[in-house]
Coordinates of C-alpha atoms and ligand atoms in Angstrom, one line a residue:
M18 CA -184.2 -23.9 11.4
K19 CA -187.0 -22.3 13.4
F20 CA -186.7 -25.2 15.9
L21 CA -183.0 -24.8 16.1
I22 CA -183.2 -21.1 16.8
K23 CA -185.9 -21.7 19.4
A24 CA -183.8 -24.5 21.0
C25 CA -180.8 -22.2 21.0
I26 CA -182.8 -19.4 22.6
S27 CA -184.1 -21.7 25.2
C28 CA -180.8 -23.2 25.8
S29 CA -179.1 -19.9 26.2
L30 CA -182.0 -18.8 28.3
S31 CA -181.6 -21.8 30.6
F32 CA -177.9 -21.2 30.6
F33 CA -178.6 -17.7 31.7
V34 CA -181.0 -19.0 34.4
V35 CA -178.4 -21.5 35.6
L36 CA -175.8 -18.9 35.6
I37 CA -178.0 -16.4 37.6
S38 CA -179.2 -19.1 40.0
F39 CA -175.6 -20.3 40.5
V40 CA -174.6 -16.7 41.3
I41 CA -177.7 -16.0 43.4
G42 CA -177.6 -19.4 45.1
H43 CA -174.3 -18.6 46.7
T44 CA -174.7 -15.0 47.4
S45 CA -176.1 -12.8 50.0
V46 CA -179.4 -11.7 48.4
T47 CA -182.1 -14.1 47.2
G48 CA -185.5 -13.8 45.6
V49 CA -186.8 -12.5 42.3
C50 CA -185.2 -9.4 40.9
S51 CA -188.4 -7.4 41.2
N52 CA -188.5 -7.8 45.0
C53 CA -185.7 -5.2 45.1
H54 CA -185.4 -3.6 41.6
T55 CA -187.8 -1.8 39.4
M56 CA -186.9 -1.5 35.7
H57 CA -188.5 1.9 35.0
N58 CA -190.0 2.9 38.3
S59 CA -193.4 2.4 36.7
Q60 CA -196.1 -0.2 37.0
N61 CA -199.4 0.5 35.2
G62 CA -198.2 4.1 35.0
A63 CA -197.7 4.4 38.8
A64 CA -194.4 4.9 40.5
V65 CA -192.9 1.8 42.4
A66 CA -189.9 3.2 44.3
K67 CA -190.3 4.1 47.9
D68 CA -188.7 6.7 50.1
D69 CA -187.2 6.1 53.6
S70 CA -190.6 6.4 55.2
G71 CA -192.1 3.8 52.8
S72 CA -194.2 6.2 50.7
V73 CA -194.2 5.8 46.9
T74 CA -191.9 8.2 45.2
S75 CA -191.6 9.2 41.5
T76 CA -187.8 9.8 42.1
P77 CA -186.0 6.6 41.1
H78 CA -183.2 5.2 43.2
D79 CA -179.7 4.3 42.1
A80 CA -179.2 0.8 40.6
L81 CA -182.9 0.7 39.8
L82 CA -183.6 -0.2 43.4
I83 CA -187.1 0.1 44.9
Y84 CA -185.8 1.1 48.3
S85 CA -182.9 3.2 49.8
C86 CA -180.4 1.5 52.2
L87 CA -182.6 2.5 55.1
G88 CA -185.8 1.5 53.3
C89 CA -184.7 -2.1 53.1
H90 CA -183.0 -2.2 56.5
T91 CA -185.9 -0.7 58.5
A92 CA -189.0 -2.3 60.1
T93 CA -192.0 -0.7 61.7
S94 CA -192.6 -3.5 64.3
N95 CA -190.4 -4.2 67.3
T96 CA -190.1 -7.9 66.6
T97 CA -188.9 -7.9 63.0
W98 CA -185.2 -8.6 62.8
K99 CA -185.2 -9.7 59.1
D100 CA -187.5 -8.3 56.5
P101 CA -189.8 -11.1 55.5
F102 CA -189.9 -10.0 51.9
T103 CA -186.3 -8.9 50.9
K104 CA -184.6 -10.8 53.8
A105 CA -182.7 -7.7 54.8
P106 CA -181.3 -7.6 58.4
I107 CA -183.0 -4.8 60.3
I108 CA -180.9 -2.1 61.9
L109 CA -183.7 0.4 62.6
N110 CA -186.9 -0.7 64.2
T111 CA -188.9 2.5 64.4
V112 CA -190.8 1.5 67.6
G113 CA -187.8 -0.1 69.4
T114 CA -186.5 -3.7 69.7
N115 CA -187.9 -6.7 71.4
Y116 CA -185.4 -9.4 70.2
G117 CA -181.8 -10.2 70.5
Y118 CA -179.5 -10.0 73.6
N119 CA -181.2 -8.0 76.3
N120 CA -183.9 -7.1 73.7
E121 CA -181.3 -4.7 72.1
G122 CA -181.6 -5.9 68.5
L123 CA -179.0 -7.4 66.2
S124 CA -175.2 -7.5 67.0
A125 CA -174.5 -3.9 65.9
G126 CA -177.4 -2.5 67.9
N127 CA -180.3 -0.5 66.6
F128 CA -180.5 3.1 65.4
Y129 CA -183.8 3.5 67.2
N130 CA -181.8 4.4 70.3
V131 CA -180.1 7.4 68.7
V132 CA -183.5 9.0 67.8
S133 CA -184.4 10.2 71.3
S134 CA -180.9 10.7 72.7
D135 CA -178.1 11.7 70.4
N136 CA -175.3 10.6 72.6
T137 CA -176.2 6.9 72.3
G138 CA -175.1 6.2 68.8
H139 CA -173.9 7.2 65.3
N140 CA -176.3 9.8 64.0
V141 CA -176.9 8.4 60.5
L142 CA -180.6 9.2 60.2
A143 CA -181.7 12.2 58.2
G144 CA -182.7 15.0 60.5
N145 CA -181.0 13.3 63.5
D146 CA -177.8 15.2 64.0
D147 CA -175.4 15.0 66.9
G148 CA -175.9 18.3 68.7
T149 CA -172.7 18.0 70.7
L150 CA -170.1 16.3 68.4
G151 CA -171.5 17.4 65.1
N152 CA -169.6 15.6 62.4
T153 CA -166.4 15.2 64.3
P154 CA -165.4 11.7 65.6
P155 CA -163.7 12.0 69.0
G156 CA -160.1 10.9 68.5
G157 CA -160.1 11.8 64.8
S158 CA -160.7 14.6 62.3
A159 CA -164.0 16.1 61.2
L160 CA -165.8 14.3 58.3
G161 CA -166.7 16.7 55.5
T162 CA -170.4 15.8 55.9
K163 CA -172.8 14.0 58.2
I164 CA -171.9 10.4 59.0
Q165 CA -173.8 7.9 56.7
C166 CA -174.1 4.1 56.3
A167 CA -171.5 3.8 53.5
G168 CA -169.1 5.9 51.4
T169 CA -166.4 8.4 52.3
A170 CA -168.4 9.6 55.3
G171 CA -169.5 6.1 56.4
C172 CA -168.3 2.7 57.7
H173 CA -169.7 0.2 55.1
G174 CA -168.4 -0.2 51.5
N175 CA -165.1 0.9 50.0
R176 CA -165.2 4.2 51.8
T177 CA -164.0 5.9 48.6
E178 CA -167.2 7.2 47.0
S179 CA -169.6 9.8 48.3
N180 CA -172.6 7.9 46.6
Q181 CA -173.4 5.0 48.9
I182 CA -174.6 2.7 46.2
T183 CA -171.6 3.3 44.0
D184 CA -169.4 2.7 47.1
L185 CA -171.1 -0.7 47.7
K186 CA -171.7 -1.7 44.1
G187 CA -171.9 -5.5 43.7
A188 CA -171.6 -6.3 47.4
H189 CA -175.1 -7.6 47.9
H190 CA -174.7 -10.0 44.9
T191 CA -171.2 -11.2 45.9
V192 CA -170.5 -14.9 46.6
D193 CA -169.4 -14.4 50.2
T194 CA -168.6 -17.9 51.5
T195 CA -165.0 -16.7 51.9
I196 CA -164.5 -13.5 53.9
D197 CA -161.0 -12.4 52.9
G198 CA -161.5 -8.6 52.9
N199 CA -160.5 -8.3 49.2
T200 CA -163.7 -6.8 48.0
V201 CA -166.6 -5.1 49.8
G202 CA -168.8 -8.2 49.3
R203 CA -166.1 -10.5 50.7
S204 CA -165.3 -8.3 53.7
Y205 CA -166.9 -8.8 57.1
R206 CA -170.4 -7.2 56.9
F207 CA -169.4 -5.2 53.8
L208 CA -166.7 -3.3 55.8
K209 CA -164.0 -3.2 53.1
G210 CA -160.8 -4.9 54.3
I211 CA -162.1 -6.2 57.6
T212 CA -162.3 -9.9 58.2
G213 CA -164.0 -12.2 60.8
I214 CA -166.6 -14.9 60.8
E215 CA -170.2 -13.8 60.3
D216 CA -173.1 -15.3 62.3
D217 CA -175.7 -16.1 59.8
D218 CA -178.5 -14.3 61.6
W219 CA -176.5 -11.4 62.9
E220 CA -176.7 -12.6 66.5
Q221 CA -180.4 -12.6 66.5
E222 CA -179.8 -15.4 69.1
T223 CA -177.1 -15.0 71.8
A224 CA -174.0 -16.4 73.4
T225 CA -173.7 -19.8 71.8
N226 CA -174.3 -18.5 68.3
H227 CA -172.4 -15.4 67.6
N228 CA -170.0 -13.5 65.3
W229 CA -166.2 -14.1 65.6
Y230 CA -164.4 -10.8 65.3
K231 CA -160.9 -10.3 64.0
G232 CA -158.3 -8.8 66.3
A233 CA -154.5 -8.5 66.3
I234 CA -151.7 -7.4 68.5
G235 CA -150.8 -3.8 67.8
D236 CA -152.3 -1.1 65.7
S237 CA -151.2 -1.9 62.2
D238 CA -153.3 -4.8 61.0
P239 CA -155.9 -3.3 58.7
S240 CA -158.3 -6.3 58.9
T241 CA -159.3 -5.9 62.5
I242 CA -162.7 -4.7 63.6
S243 CA -161.0 -2.1 65.9
Y244 CA -159.0 -0.8 62.9
L245 CA -162.4 -0.1 61.3
C246 CA -163.3 2.2 64.2
A247 CA -159.8 3.7 64.1
E248 CA -160.3 4.8 60.5
C249 CA -162.2 7.7 62.1
H250 CA -161.3 7.5 65.8
G251 CA -157.5 6.9 65.2
N252 CA -156.2 8.2 68.6
F253 CA -158.2 5.7 70.5
H254 CA -156.5 2.8 68.8
S255 CA -152.9 3.8 67.8
Q256 CA -150.1 2.8 70.0
S257 CA -149.1 6.5 70.3
G258 CA -152.6 7.2 71.5
I259 CA -153.1 4.3 73.9
G260 CA -149.5 3.3 74.9
T261 CA -147.9 -0.2 74.5
Q262 CA -148.1 -1.5 78.1
S263 CA -149.4 -0.8 81.5
P264 CA -149.9 1.9 82.7
W265 CA -151.9 2.7 79.6
F266 CA -152.9 6.2 78.5
R267 CA -156.3 5.2 77.0
H268 CA -158.1 1.9 77.4
P269 CA -156.2 -0.5 75.2
T270 CA -157.6 -2.4 72.3
D271 CA -155.9 -4.9 69.9
I272 CA -153.9 -6.4 72.9
L273 CA -154.2 -10.0 74.1
L274 CA -156.5 -10.6 77.1
P275 CA -154.0 -11.7 79.7
Q276 CA -154.4 -15.3 81.0
T277 CA -153.3 -14.5 84.5
G278 CA -154.4 -12.5 87.5
E279 CA -158.0 -11.1 87.5
Y280 CA -158.3 -11.8 83.7
S281 CA -157.9 -15.6 84.2
V282 CA -161.5 -16.0 85.2
Y283 CA -163.0 -15.0 81.8
D284 CA -162.5 -17.7 79.2
P285 CA -164.3 -16.4 76.1
A286 CA -163.4 -19.6 74.2
S287 CA -165.6 -21.6 76.4
G288 CA -167.9 -19.0 78.0
Y289 CA -168.2 -16.1 75.5
S290 CA -169.9 -13.0 77.0
V291 CA -172.2 -11.1 74.7
K292 CA -172.0 -8.3 77.2
A293 CA -168.2 -7.9 76.9
P294 CA -167.2 -9.9 73.8
V295 CA -163.6 -10.3 72.5
A296 CA -161.9 -10.6 69.1
W297 CA -159.4 -13.3 68.1
T298 CA -156.0 -13.2 66.3
D299 CA -157.5 -16.1 64.2
P300 CA -161.3 -16.1 64.4
A301 CA -161.3 -19.5 62.6
S302 CA -159.5 -21.2 65.5
P303 CA -160.3 -19.2 68.6
T304 CA -158.5 -20.2 71.8
R305 CA -158.2 -18.6 75.2
A306 CA -154.6 -17.6 74.5
T307 CA -155.5 -15.7 71.3
A308 CA -158.4 -13.6 72.7
V309 CA -158.1 -9.8 72.0
V310 CA -159.7 -6.7 73.6
M311 CA -161.5 -4.7 70.9
C312 CA -163.6 -1.5 70.6
L313 CA -166.7 -3.7 70.5
S314 CA -165.8 -5.3 73.9
C315 CA -167.5 -2.2 75.3
H316 CA -169.4 -0.5 72.5
R317 CA -172.0 -1.5 69.9
A318 CA -171.3 -0.3 66.4
H319 CA -174.5 1.5 65.5
A320 CA -176.2 2.5 68.7
S321 CA -177.1 1.1 72.2
P322 CA -179.7 2.1 74.8
Y323 CA -176.9 3.6 76.9
F324 CA -174.6 6.6 77.1
K325 CA -171.8 6.5 74.4
M326 CA -173.2 3.4 72.8
V327 CA -171.7 1.2 75.6
R328 CA -173.0 -2.3 75.8
W329 CA -174.3 -1.9 79.4
D330 CA -175.6 1.0 81.4
I331 CA -172.3 2.6 82.7
K332 CA -174.3 5.5 84.2
S333 CA -176.7 3.2 86.2
G334 CA -177.3 4.3 89.8
T335 CA -176.8 0.7 90.8
L336 CA -173.1 0.2 91.0
S337 CA -173.1 -3.5 90.1
T338 CA -175.0 -2.7 86.9
A339 CA -172.6 0.2 86.0
L340 CA -169.6 -2.1 86.4
S341 CA -171.2 -5.2 85.0
G342 CA -169.4 -5.2 81.7
C343 CA -166.0 -4.0 83.1
N344 CA -166.3 -6.9 85.6
V345 CA -166.4 -9.5 82.9
C346 CA -162.7 -8.9 82.4
H347 CA -161.7 -7.0 85.6
T348 CA -163.0 -9.6 87.9
S349 CA -161.3 -8.2 91.0
K350 CA -162.6 -4.6 90.7
N351 CA -165.9 -3.7 92.3
Ligands
LIG411 C1 -183.1 -8.8 48.1 C2 -182.8 -7.7 47.2 C3 -182.3 -7.9 45.8 C4 -182.7 -8.8 44.9 C5 -183.7 -9.9 45.0 C6 -181.9 -8.5 43.7 N1 -181.0 -7.5 43.9 FE1 -179.8 -6.6 42.6 N2 -179.1 -5.3 44.0 C7 -179.6 -5.2 45.3 C8 -179.0 -4.2 46.0 C9 -179.2 -3.7 47.4 C10 -178.0 -3.6 45.1 C11 -177.2 -2.3 45.2 C12 -176.1 -2.5 46.2 C13 -175.0 -3.5 45.8 O1 -174.7 -3.6 44.7 O2 -174.5 -4.1 46.8 C14 -178.1 -4.4 43.8 C15 -177.4 -4.1 42.7 C16 -177.6 -4.8 41.5 C17 -176.8 -4.5 40.3 C18 -175.7 -3.5 40.2 C19 -174.5 -4.0 40.9 C20 -173.8 -5.1 40.2 O3 -173.6 -6.2 40.9 O4 -173.5 -5.0 39.0 C21 -177.3 -5.3 39.4 C22 -176.8 -5.4 37.9 C23 -178.4 -6.1 39.9 N3 -178.5 -5.8 41.3 C24 -179.1 -7.1 39.3 C25 -180.0 -7.9 39.9 C26 -180.7 -9.0 39.2 C27 -180.6 -9.3 37.7 C28 -181.5 -9.6 40.1 C29 -182.4 -10.8 40.0 C30 -181.7 -12.0 39.4 C31 -181.4 -8.9 41.4 N4 -180.4 -7.9 41.2 C32 -182.0 -9.2 42.5 C33 -180.6 -6.0 45.8 C34 -181.2 -7.0 45.2
LIG412 C1 -166.8 7.1 59.2 C2 -166.2 7.5 60.4 C3 -166.5 6.7 61.6 C4 -166.2 5.3 61.9 C5 -165.6 4.3 60.9 C6 -166.6 5.1 63.3 N1 -167.1 6.3 63.8 FE1 -167.7 6.5 65.7 N2 -168.2 8.5 65.3 C7 -168.1 9.1 64.1 C8 -168.6 10.4 64.2 C9 -168.6 11.4 63.0 C10 -169.1 10.6 65.5 C11 -169.8 11.8 66.1 C12 -171.1 12.0 65.5 C13 -172.1 11.0 65.9 O1 -172.1 10.5 67.1 O2 -173.0 10.7 65.1 C14 -168.8 9.3 66.2 C15 -169.2 9.1 67.5 C16 -168.9 7.9 68.2 C17 -169.1 7.7 69.6 C18 -169.8 8.7 70.5 C19 -171.3 8.6 70.2 C20 -172.1 9.7 70.9 O3 -173.3 9.7 70.5 O4 -171.7 10.5 71.6 C21 -168.7 6.4 69.9 C22 -168.8 5.7 71.2 C23 -168.2 5.9 68.7 N3 -168.3 6.8 67.7 C24 -167.6 4.6 68.6 C25 -167.3 4.0 67.4 C26 -166.9 2.6 67.2 C27 -166.9 1.6 68.4 C28 -166.6 2.4 65.9 C29 -166.3 1.1 65.3 C30 -167.3 0.1 65.3 C31 -166.8 3.7 65.2 N4 -167.2 4.6 66.1 C32 -166.5 3.9 63.9 C33 -167.5 8.6 63.0 C34 -167.1 7.2 62.9
LIG413 C1 -183.3 -3.7 48.0 C2 -183.0 -3.9 49.4 C3 -181.7 -3.5 50.0 C4 -181.1 -2.3 49.8 C5 -181.5 -1.1 49.0 C6 -179.9 -2.3 50.6 N1 -179.8 -3.6 51.2 FE1 -178.3 -4.2 52.4 N2 -179.1 -6.0 52.5 C7 -180.2 -6.4 51.8 C8 -180.4 -7.9 52.1 C9 -181.6 -8.7 51.5 C10 -179.3 -8.3 52.8 C11 -179.1 -9.7 53.4 C12 -178.2 -10.5 52.6 C13 -178.0 -11.8 53.3 O1 -178.9 -12.6 53.4 O2 -176.8 -12.0 53.7 C14 -178.5 -7.1 53.1 C15 -177.4 -7.2 53.9 C16 -176.6 -6.0 54.2 C17 -175.5 -6.0 55.1 C18 -175.0 -7.2 55.9 C19 -174.0 -8.0 55.0 C20 -173.5 -9.2 55.7 O3 -172.4 -9.6 55.5 O4 -174.2 -9.8 56.6 C21 -175.1 -4.7 55.1 C22 -173.9 -4.2 55.9 C23 -175.9 -3.9 54.2 N3 -176.8 -4.8 53.7 C24 -175.7 -2.6 54.0 C25 -176.4 -1.9 53.1 C26 -176.1 -0.5 52.7 C27 -175.0 0.4 53.3 C28 -177.0 -0.1 51.8 C29 -177.1 1.2 51.0 C30 -175.9 1.6 50.3 C31 -177.9 -1.3 51.6 N4 -177.5 -2.3 52.4 C32 -179.0 -1.3 50.7 C33 -181.1 -5.6 51.1 C34 -180.8 -4.3 50.8
LIG414 C1 -162.8 -7.4 77.2 C2 -162.1 -7.3 78.5 C3 -162.1 -5.9 79.1 C4 -163.2 -5.1 79.5 C5 -164.6 -5.4 79.1 C6 -162.7 -4.0 80.2 N1 -161.3 -4.1 80.3 FE1 -160.1 -2.7 81.1 N2 -158.5 -3.7 80.5 C7 -158.5 -4.9 79.9 C8 -157.1 -5.3 79.6 C9 -156.7 -6.7 79.0 C10 -156.3 -4.3 80.1 C11 -154.8 -4.3 80.0 C12 -154.2 -5.1 81.2 C13 -152.7 -5.1 81.3 O1 -152.0 -4.4 80.6 O2 -152.3 -5.8 82.1 C14 -157.2 -3.3 80.6 C15 -156.8 -2.1 81.2 C16 -157.6 -1.3 81.9 C17 -157.1 -0.1 82.7 C18 -155.7 0.4 82.7 C19 -154.8 -0.4 83.6 C20 -153.4 -0.1 83.5 O3 -152.6 -0.9 84.0 O4 -153.0 0.9 82.9 C21 -158.2 0.4 83.3 C22 -158.2 1.6 84.2 C23 -159.3 -0.3 82.9 N3 -158.9 -1.3 82.0 C24 -160.6 0.0 83.2 C25 -161.8 -0.6 82.6 C26 -163.1 -0.2 82.8 C27 -163.5 1.0 83.7 C28 -163.9 -1.0 82.1 C29 -165.4 -0.9 81.9 C30 -165.9 0.4 81.4 C31 -163.0 -1.9 81.5 N4 -161.7 -1.7 81.8 C32 -163.5 -3.0 80.7 C33 -159.6 -5.7 79.6 C34 -160.9 -5.2 79.7
LIG415 C1 -163.0 -1.1 78.1 C2 -164.1 -0.5 77.4 C3 -163.9 0.3 76.2 C4 -163.2 0.0 75.1 C5 -162.4 -1.2 74.8 C6 -163.4 1.1 74.2 N1 -164.2 2.0 74.7 FE1 -164.8 3.8 73.9 N2 -165.7 4.3 75.6 C7 -165.9 3.5 76.7 C8 -166.7 4.1 77.7 C9 -167.1 3.5 79.1 C10 -167.0 5.4 77.2 C11 -167.8 6.6 77.9 C12 -167.2 7.1 79.2 C13 -165.8 7.7 79.0 O1 -165.6 8.3 78.0 O2 -165.0 7.4 79.8 C14 -166.4 5.5 75.9 C15 -166.4 6.6 75.1 C16 -166.0 6.6 73.7 C17 -166.2 7.6 72.8 C18 -166.8 9.0 73.1 C19 -165.8 10.0 73.5 C20 -166.4 11.4 73.6 O3 -165.6 12.3 73.5 O4 -167.6 11.5 73.8 C21 -165.7 7.2 71.6 C22 -165.7 7.9 70.3 C23 -165.2 5.9 71.8 N3 -165.4 5.5 73.1 C24 -164.6 5.1 70.8 C25 -163.9 3.9 71.0 C26 -163.1 3.3 70.0 C27 -163.0 3.7 68.6 C28 -162.6 2.2 70.6 C29 -161.6 1.2 70.1 C30 -160.4 1.7 69.4 C31 -163.1 2.1 72.0 N4 -163.9 3.2 72.2 C32 -162.8 1.2 72.9 C33 -165.4 2.2 76.9 C34 -164.6 1.6 76.0

């Protein structure tokens, strides 16, 4: 009997382990639970949780986490693009970035840039407010509060809850081999509803190994990366805001990149430009004919070293540099 109970416990335990490893093996996060969670925020009587700056805090975090969003996704060196311990991709290097395209960090750019100059990115960091725009996205209506990573005032997650962890709940543990936009975990980069194909190292390398963004023709497809931006900057994406054909009112997005005239030179299907990338109506089978202009053709999503988080220095005193991204598509303008 004793043996049976023992066997049963061990069999259910190993079943549990198999179950967990099955789930973990196909998910985003890996490693032992205690890398990221603390059961009581206490070890030998001392607190375990850490605040944004990495100091131990007796205030526990939601979901028993050791760190906040920024705590996991921040590094203090300029070369770390993935945390060696939790394996979290880094979006804030507190001393700048020395990796990725043009040393600008991962695909979305790095919040380091918005610390010294608030017109170069989304001001998500505590104490770093946008002195000019406040909480109002140009082309849209004011957010009730300061912009944050996730939640009702953020980009990631369901965008329905003010608490960021509640808004994201389950995403980090979701099997995400299929990106269909149905849940946060199965959406492109935890942006609920958005699809696309994720580069496995967030474009830590460059042009040959990159993300494949989702685009569409028109303003109504809710799975495009430009639609994500339009959830706050609506006027810059809607057909009433941009027009439907040349002459346009605002720079168009979610339109096909024409195959003729000056546009015929840039073939992103064979020579993708990380400086001025495109989206695709079907990212799984990208062709020249289905390349689409998107917000991220010119902007990074988090921050860039340049004015208005553009992907190149549009204010450069050297004209060829200022035009360099425009010229990827507009090859006859100089
Ligand atoms: C690399 C970091 C990391 C590791 C390792 C990790 N977790 Fe998590 N876990 C998170 C994060 C981040 C969240 C909160 C955000 C979310 O749910 O996406 C979370 C949320 C959870 C939640 C609440 C959401 C849900 O899915 O129900 C549970 C339960 C959980 N983890 C259990 C575990 C267990 C059990 C282990 C070990 C087998 C583990 N975690 C290992 C990072 C981690
Ligand atoms: C949750 C709402 C929200 C979403 C989604 C959003 N933004 Fe913003 N954006 C804001 C707010 C608020 C500001 C003004 C405050 C700030 O810059 O922090 C802003 C400012 C900007 C600025 C000006 C930055 C500056 O410092 O002057 C640009 C450019 C921009 N957004 C581009 C984008 C792009 C591109 C996307 C999609 C990848 C996007 N935004 C998605 C809310 C949003
Ligand atoms: C305990 C550490 C931890 C915390 C806290 C945490 N993350 Fe993560 N996050 C990770 C790890 C690890 C990954 C990488 C998973 C992988 O390998 O794809 C990740 C990946 C991501 C990604 C990229 C997903 C993808 O598809 O590539 C996003 C976006 C993200 N986290 C946002 C957040 C937000 C927003 C919060 C706060 C609400 C948060 N994270 C809190 C550890 C954490
Ligand atoms: C990813 C490719 C791409 C990039 C990068 C790009 N454009 Fe465009 N642009 C287009 C396309 C496509 C159109 C629409 C062409 C059409 O309707 O025939 C367009 C339209 C325009 C128009 C309006 C033309 C009209 O007929 O109304 C102007 C002006 C313009 N772009 C300027 C710029 C400037 C300035 C930059 C750099 C800051 C830039 N573009 C970067 C692809 C691009
Ligand atoms: C063709 C390149 C290009 C595309 C595509 C593009 N932008 Fe911009 N955007 C710029 C440039 C350049 C600036 C800064 C100079 C200016 O405003 O003319 C800018 C400025 C902005 C600003 C700041 C406006 C302000 O009042 O300070 C926001 C917000 C913005 N863009 C959001 C978006 C969104 C959202 C999309 C997609 C729907 C988008 N952009 C598509 C090039 C582009």
